Coordinates of C-alpha atoms and ligand atoms in Angstrom, one line a residue:
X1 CA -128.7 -130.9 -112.1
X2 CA -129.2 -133.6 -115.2
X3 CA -130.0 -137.3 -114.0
X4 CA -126.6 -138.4 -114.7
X5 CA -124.7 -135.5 -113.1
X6 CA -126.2 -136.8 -109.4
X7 CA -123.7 -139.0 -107.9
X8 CA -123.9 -141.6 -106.9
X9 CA -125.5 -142.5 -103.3
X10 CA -127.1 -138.8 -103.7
X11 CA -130.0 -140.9 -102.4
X12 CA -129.7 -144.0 -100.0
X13 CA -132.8 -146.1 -99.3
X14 CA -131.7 -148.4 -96.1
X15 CA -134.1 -151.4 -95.5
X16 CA -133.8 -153.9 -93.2
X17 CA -135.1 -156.8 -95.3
X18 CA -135.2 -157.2 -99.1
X19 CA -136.0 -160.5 -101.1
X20 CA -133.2 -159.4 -103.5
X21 CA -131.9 -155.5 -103.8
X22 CA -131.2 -155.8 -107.6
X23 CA -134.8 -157.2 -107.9
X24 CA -136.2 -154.5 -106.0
X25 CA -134.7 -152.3 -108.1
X26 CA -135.6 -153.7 -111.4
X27 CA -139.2 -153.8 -110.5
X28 CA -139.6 -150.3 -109.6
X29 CA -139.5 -148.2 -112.6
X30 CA -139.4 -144.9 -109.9
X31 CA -136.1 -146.5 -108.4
X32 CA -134.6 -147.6 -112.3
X33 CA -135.3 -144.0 -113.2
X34 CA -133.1 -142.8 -110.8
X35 CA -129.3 -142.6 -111.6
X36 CA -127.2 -142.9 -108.5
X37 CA -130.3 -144.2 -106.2
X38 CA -128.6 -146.9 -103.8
X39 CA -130.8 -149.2 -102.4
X40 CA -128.9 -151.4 -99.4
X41 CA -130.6 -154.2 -97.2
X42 CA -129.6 -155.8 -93.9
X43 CA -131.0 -158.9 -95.2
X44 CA -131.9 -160.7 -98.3
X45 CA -134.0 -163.3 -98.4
X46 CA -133.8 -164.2 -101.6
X47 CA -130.6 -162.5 -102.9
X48 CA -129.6 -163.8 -106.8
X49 CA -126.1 -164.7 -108.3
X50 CA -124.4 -164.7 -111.5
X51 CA -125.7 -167.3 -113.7
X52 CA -128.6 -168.3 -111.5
X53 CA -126.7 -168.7 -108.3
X54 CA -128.3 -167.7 -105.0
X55 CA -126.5 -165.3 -103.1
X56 CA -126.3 -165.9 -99.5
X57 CA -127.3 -163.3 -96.7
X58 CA -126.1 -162.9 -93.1
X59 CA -128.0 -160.4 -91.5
X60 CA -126.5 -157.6 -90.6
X61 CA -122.3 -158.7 -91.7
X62 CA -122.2 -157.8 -95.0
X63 CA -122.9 -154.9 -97.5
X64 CA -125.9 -155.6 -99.6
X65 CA -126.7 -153.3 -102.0
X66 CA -127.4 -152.3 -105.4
X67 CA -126.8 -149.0 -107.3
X68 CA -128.5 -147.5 -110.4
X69 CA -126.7 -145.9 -113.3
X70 CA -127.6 -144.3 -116.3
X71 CA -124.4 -144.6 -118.5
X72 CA -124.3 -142.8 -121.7
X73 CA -122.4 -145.4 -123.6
X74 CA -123.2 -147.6 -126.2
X75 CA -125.1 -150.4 -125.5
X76 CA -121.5 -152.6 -126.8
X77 CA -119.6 -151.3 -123.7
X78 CA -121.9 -151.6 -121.0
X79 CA -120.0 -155.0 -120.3
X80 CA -117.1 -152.8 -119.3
X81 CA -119.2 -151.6 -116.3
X82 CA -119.0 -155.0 -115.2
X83 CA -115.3 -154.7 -114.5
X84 CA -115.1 -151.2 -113.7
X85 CA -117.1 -152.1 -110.5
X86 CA -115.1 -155.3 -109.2
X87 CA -112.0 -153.3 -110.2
X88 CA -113.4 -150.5 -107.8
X89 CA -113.8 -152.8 -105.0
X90 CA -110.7 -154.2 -105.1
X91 CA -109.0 -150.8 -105.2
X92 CA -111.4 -149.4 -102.1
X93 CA -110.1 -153.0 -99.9
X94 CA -106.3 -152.1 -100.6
X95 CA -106.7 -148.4 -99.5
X96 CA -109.5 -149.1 -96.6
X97 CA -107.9 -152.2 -95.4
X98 CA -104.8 -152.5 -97.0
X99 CA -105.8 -155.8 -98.4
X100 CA -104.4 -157.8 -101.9
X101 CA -107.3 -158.5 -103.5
X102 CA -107.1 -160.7 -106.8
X103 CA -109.8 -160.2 -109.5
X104 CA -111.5 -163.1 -111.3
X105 CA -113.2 -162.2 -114.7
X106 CA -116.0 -160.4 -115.1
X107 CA -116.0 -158.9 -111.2
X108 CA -115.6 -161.8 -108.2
X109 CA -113.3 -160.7 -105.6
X110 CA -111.3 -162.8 -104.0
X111 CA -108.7 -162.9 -101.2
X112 CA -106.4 -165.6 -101.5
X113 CA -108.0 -168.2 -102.7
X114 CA -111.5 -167.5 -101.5
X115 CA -114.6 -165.1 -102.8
X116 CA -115.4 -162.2 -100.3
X117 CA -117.2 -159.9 -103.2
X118 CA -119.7 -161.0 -105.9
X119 CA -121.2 -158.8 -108.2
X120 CA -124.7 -158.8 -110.6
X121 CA -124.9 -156.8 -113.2
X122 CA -128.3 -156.0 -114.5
X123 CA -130.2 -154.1 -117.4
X124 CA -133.1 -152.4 -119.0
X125 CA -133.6 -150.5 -122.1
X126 CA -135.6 -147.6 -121.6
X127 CA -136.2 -145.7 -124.8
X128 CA -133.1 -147.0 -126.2
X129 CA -130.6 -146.1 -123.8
X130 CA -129.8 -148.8 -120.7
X131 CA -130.4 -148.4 -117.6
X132 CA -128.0 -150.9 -115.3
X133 CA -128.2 -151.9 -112.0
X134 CA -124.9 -152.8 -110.4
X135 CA -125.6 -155.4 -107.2
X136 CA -122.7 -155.7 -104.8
X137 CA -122.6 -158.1 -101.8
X138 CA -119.7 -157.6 -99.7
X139 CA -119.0 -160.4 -96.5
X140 CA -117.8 -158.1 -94.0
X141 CA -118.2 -159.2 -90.4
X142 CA -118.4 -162.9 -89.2
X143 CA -116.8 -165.9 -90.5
X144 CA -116.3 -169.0 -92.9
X145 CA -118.8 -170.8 -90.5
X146 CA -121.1 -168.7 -90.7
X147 CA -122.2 -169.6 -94.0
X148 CA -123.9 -172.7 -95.5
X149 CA -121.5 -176.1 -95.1
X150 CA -120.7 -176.0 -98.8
X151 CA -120.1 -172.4 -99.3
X152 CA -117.6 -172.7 -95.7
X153 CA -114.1 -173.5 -98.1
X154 CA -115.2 -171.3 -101.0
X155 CA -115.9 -168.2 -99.4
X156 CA -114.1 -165.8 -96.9
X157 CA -115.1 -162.4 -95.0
X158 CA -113.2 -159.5 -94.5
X159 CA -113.0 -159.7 -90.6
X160 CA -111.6 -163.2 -91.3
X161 CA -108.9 -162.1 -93.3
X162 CA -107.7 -159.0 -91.2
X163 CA -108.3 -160.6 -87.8
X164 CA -110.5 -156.8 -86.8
X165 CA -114.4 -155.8 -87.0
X166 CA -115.0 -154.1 -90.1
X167 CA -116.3 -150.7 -89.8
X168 CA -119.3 -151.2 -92.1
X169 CA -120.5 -147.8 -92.3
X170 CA -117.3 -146.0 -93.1
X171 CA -116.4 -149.5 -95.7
X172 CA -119.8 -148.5 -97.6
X173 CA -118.8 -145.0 -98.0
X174 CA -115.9 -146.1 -99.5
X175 CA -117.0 -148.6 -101.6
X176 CA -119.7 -145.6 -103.3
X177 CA -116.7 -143.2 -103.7
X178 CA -114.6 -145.5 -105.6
X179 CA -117.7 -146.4 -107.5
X180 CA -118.2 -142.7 -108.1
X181 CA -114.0 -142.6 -109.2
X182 CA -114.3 -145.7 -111.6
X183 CA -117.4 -144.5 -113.2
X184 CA -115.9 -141.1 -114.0
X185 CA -113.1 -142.6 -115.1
X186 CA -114.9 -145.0 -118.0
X187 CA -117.4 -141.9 -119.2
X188 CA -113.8 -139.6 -119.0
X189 CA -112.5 -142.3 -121.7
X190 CA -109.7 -144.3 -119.4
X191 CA -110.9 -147.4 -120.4
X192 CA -107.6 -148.4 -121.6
X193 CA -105.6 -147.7 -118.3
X194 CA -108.7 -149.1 -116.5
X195 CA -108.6 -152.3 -118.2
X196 CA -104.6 -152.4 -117.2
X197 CA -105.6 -152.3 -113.8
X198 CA -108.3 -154.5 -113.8
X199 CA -105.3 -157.5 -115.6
X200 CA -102.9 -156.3 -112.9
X201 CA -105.2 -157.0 -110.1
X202 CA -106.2 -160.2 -111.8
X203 CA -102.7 -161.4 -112.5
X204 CA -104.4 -162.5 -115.7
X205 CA -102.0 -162.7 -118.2
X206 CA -101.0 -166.1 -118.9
X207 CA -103.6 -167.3 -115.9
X208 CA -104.1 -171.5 -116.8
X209 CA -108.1 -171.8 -116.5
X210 CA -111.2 -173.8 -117.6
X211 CA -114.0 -172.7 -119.8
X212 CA -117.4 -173.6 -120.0
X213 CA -118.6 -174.1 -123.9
X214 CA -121.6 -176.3 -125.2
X215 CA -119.7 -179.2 -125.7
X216 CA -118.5 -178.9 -122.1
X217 CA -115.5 -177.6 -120.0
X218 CA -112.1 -176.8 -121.3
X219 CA -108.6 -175.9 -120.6
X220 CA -107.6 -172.5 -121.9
X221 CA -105.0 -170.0 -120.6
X222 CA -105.9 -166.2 -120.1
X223 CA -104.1 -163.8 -122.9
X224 CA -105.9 -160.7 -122.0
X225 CA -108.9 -158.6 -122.0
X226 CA -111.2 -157.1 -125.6
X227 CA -111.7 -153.3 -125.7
X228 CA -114.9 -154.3 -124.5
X229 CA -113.9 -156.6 -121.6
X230 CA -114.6 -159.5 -122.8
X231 CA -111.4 -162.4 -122.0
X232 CA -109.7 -163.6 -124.5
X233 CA -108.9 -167.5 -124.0
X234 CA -105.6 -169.3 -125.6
X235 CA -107.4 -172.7 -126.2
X236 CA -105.2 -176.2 -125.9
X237 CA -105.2 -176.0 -129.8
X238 CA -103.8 -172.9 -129.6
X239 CA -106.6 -170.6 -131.0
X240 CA -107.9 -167.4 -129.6
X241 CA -112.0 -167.7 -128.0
X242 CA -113.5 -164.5 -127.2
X243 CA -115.3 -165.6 -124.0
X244 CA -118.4 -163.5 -123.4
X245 CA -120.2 -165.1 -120.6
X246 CA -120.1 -167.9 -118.1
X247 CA -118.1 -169.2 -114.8
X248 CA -114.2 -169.8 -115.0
X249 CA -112.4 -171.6 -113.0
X250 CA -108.4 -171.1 -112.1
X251 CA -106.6 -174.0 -112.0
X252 CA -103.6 -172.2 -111.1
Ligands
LIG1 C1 -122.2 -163.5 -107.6 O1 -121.2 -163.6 -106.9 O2 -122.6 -164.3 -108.4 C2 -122.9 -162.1 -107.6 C3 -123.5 -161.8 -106.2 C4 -124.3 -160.5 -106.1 C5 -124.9 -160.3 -104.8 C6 -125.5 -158.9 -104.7 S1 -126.1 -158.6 -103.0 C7 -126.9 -157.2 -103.5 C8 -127.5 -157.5 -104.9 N1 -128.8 -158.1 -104.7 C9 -128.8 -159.4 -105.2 O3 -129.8 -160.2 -105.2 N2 -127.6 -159.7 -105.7 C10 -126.7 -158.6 -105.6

């Protein structure tokens, strides 16, 4: 079997402690090497963020983990993979838990108007082709007040938002299949109907946001997604800004 034919979660390292998963990962060129490896953590004591946020860990009540993928596309539309993988969650907690999960760009998910999913997406070149790490931290079990006072408004869990335990074991099965789907689905060429999805479950078109650029924060509205993922922004002066990177917020 070639590397990229194993799927993925064909191997599944379980630790009970990591400083950060996608760190882990990163460091160890045996682990990077290996497309589908899954490397999940009870606990993370030093879990990382988008945009140099900390991620915050409670042991034991969410999915932690971080996956390895070798994907033989151009380096240009590796940001799709971005996507693809909060799209994938949001599918697996509307067919697992019936849920109506609402995507915010590149791959937060979001229940109401709180985060439950956050994802980190990182890479190395190795001999010219990437190798990406895809780090996805789930808040399954426990609640709101279980987290940090200023994270307590922002954020929600799944157990809080279905009033039941979550299953964590059967949820992270899940979670790698629909990985597994999604994946298939870019390298098979459905980027387009992927993309579709991802807009639907983002209720994006025509979304009222704010943008960061260098001269600060502005007001934009979303008009849709590039070929490559990136959002395309409706400024107030009515141009169109490719955004490529950075936090949005709703304001709607
Ligand atoms: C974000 O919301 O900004 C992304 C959060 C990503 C958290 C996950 S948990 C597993 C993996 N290891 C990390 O250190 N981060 C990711």
């Amino acid at each position: 079997m070639t590397s990229a034919a194993r799927p993925i979660g064909h191997q599944i390292i379980r630790l009970p402690e990591a400083v950060s998963t996608n760190t882990l990962v990163l460091e160890s060129p045996e682990y990077l090497e290996n497309h589908g490896l899954v490397v999940i953590a009870e606990h993370q004591t030093g879990g990382r963020g988008r945009v140099g946020r900390d991620w915050a860990s409670l042991p034991g009540r969410q999915l932690q983990f971080s996956l390895v993928l070798h994907p033989p596309l151009p380096r240009e539309q590796t940001p799709l993979l971005s996507l693809v993988a909060g799209l994938a969650v949001g599918k697996c907690l509307t067919r697992e838990l019936a849920l109506r999960p609402l995507l915010k760009w590149p791959n937060d998910v979001f229940l109401g108007a709180r985060k439950v999913c956050g994802i980190l997406l990182e890479m190395k070149m190795q001999g010219g082709a990437p190798q990406v790490v895809v780090g996805i931290g789930l808040n399954c079990n426990g609640a709101p007040e279980d987290f940090p006072p200023d994270l307590q408004e922002s954020l929600t869990t799944l157990a809080h938002e279905t009033g039941r335990a979550v299953n964590m074991q059967a949820l992270f099965a899940a979670l790698l299949a629909g990985q597994q789907e999604a994946y298939d689905r870019l390298l098979a060429g459905q980027q387009t109907s992927l993309l579709e999805e991802w807009s639907a479950m983002a209720a994006l078109e025509g979304r009222a946001l704010i943008y960061p650029t260098p001269e600060g924060p502005r007001p934009g509205k979303a008009l849709g997604l590039t070929e490559e993922g990136h959002l395309l922004i409706e400024t107030a002066a009515g141009a169109t800004h490719v955004h490529h990177s950075g936090d949005l917020e709703w304001t709607e």
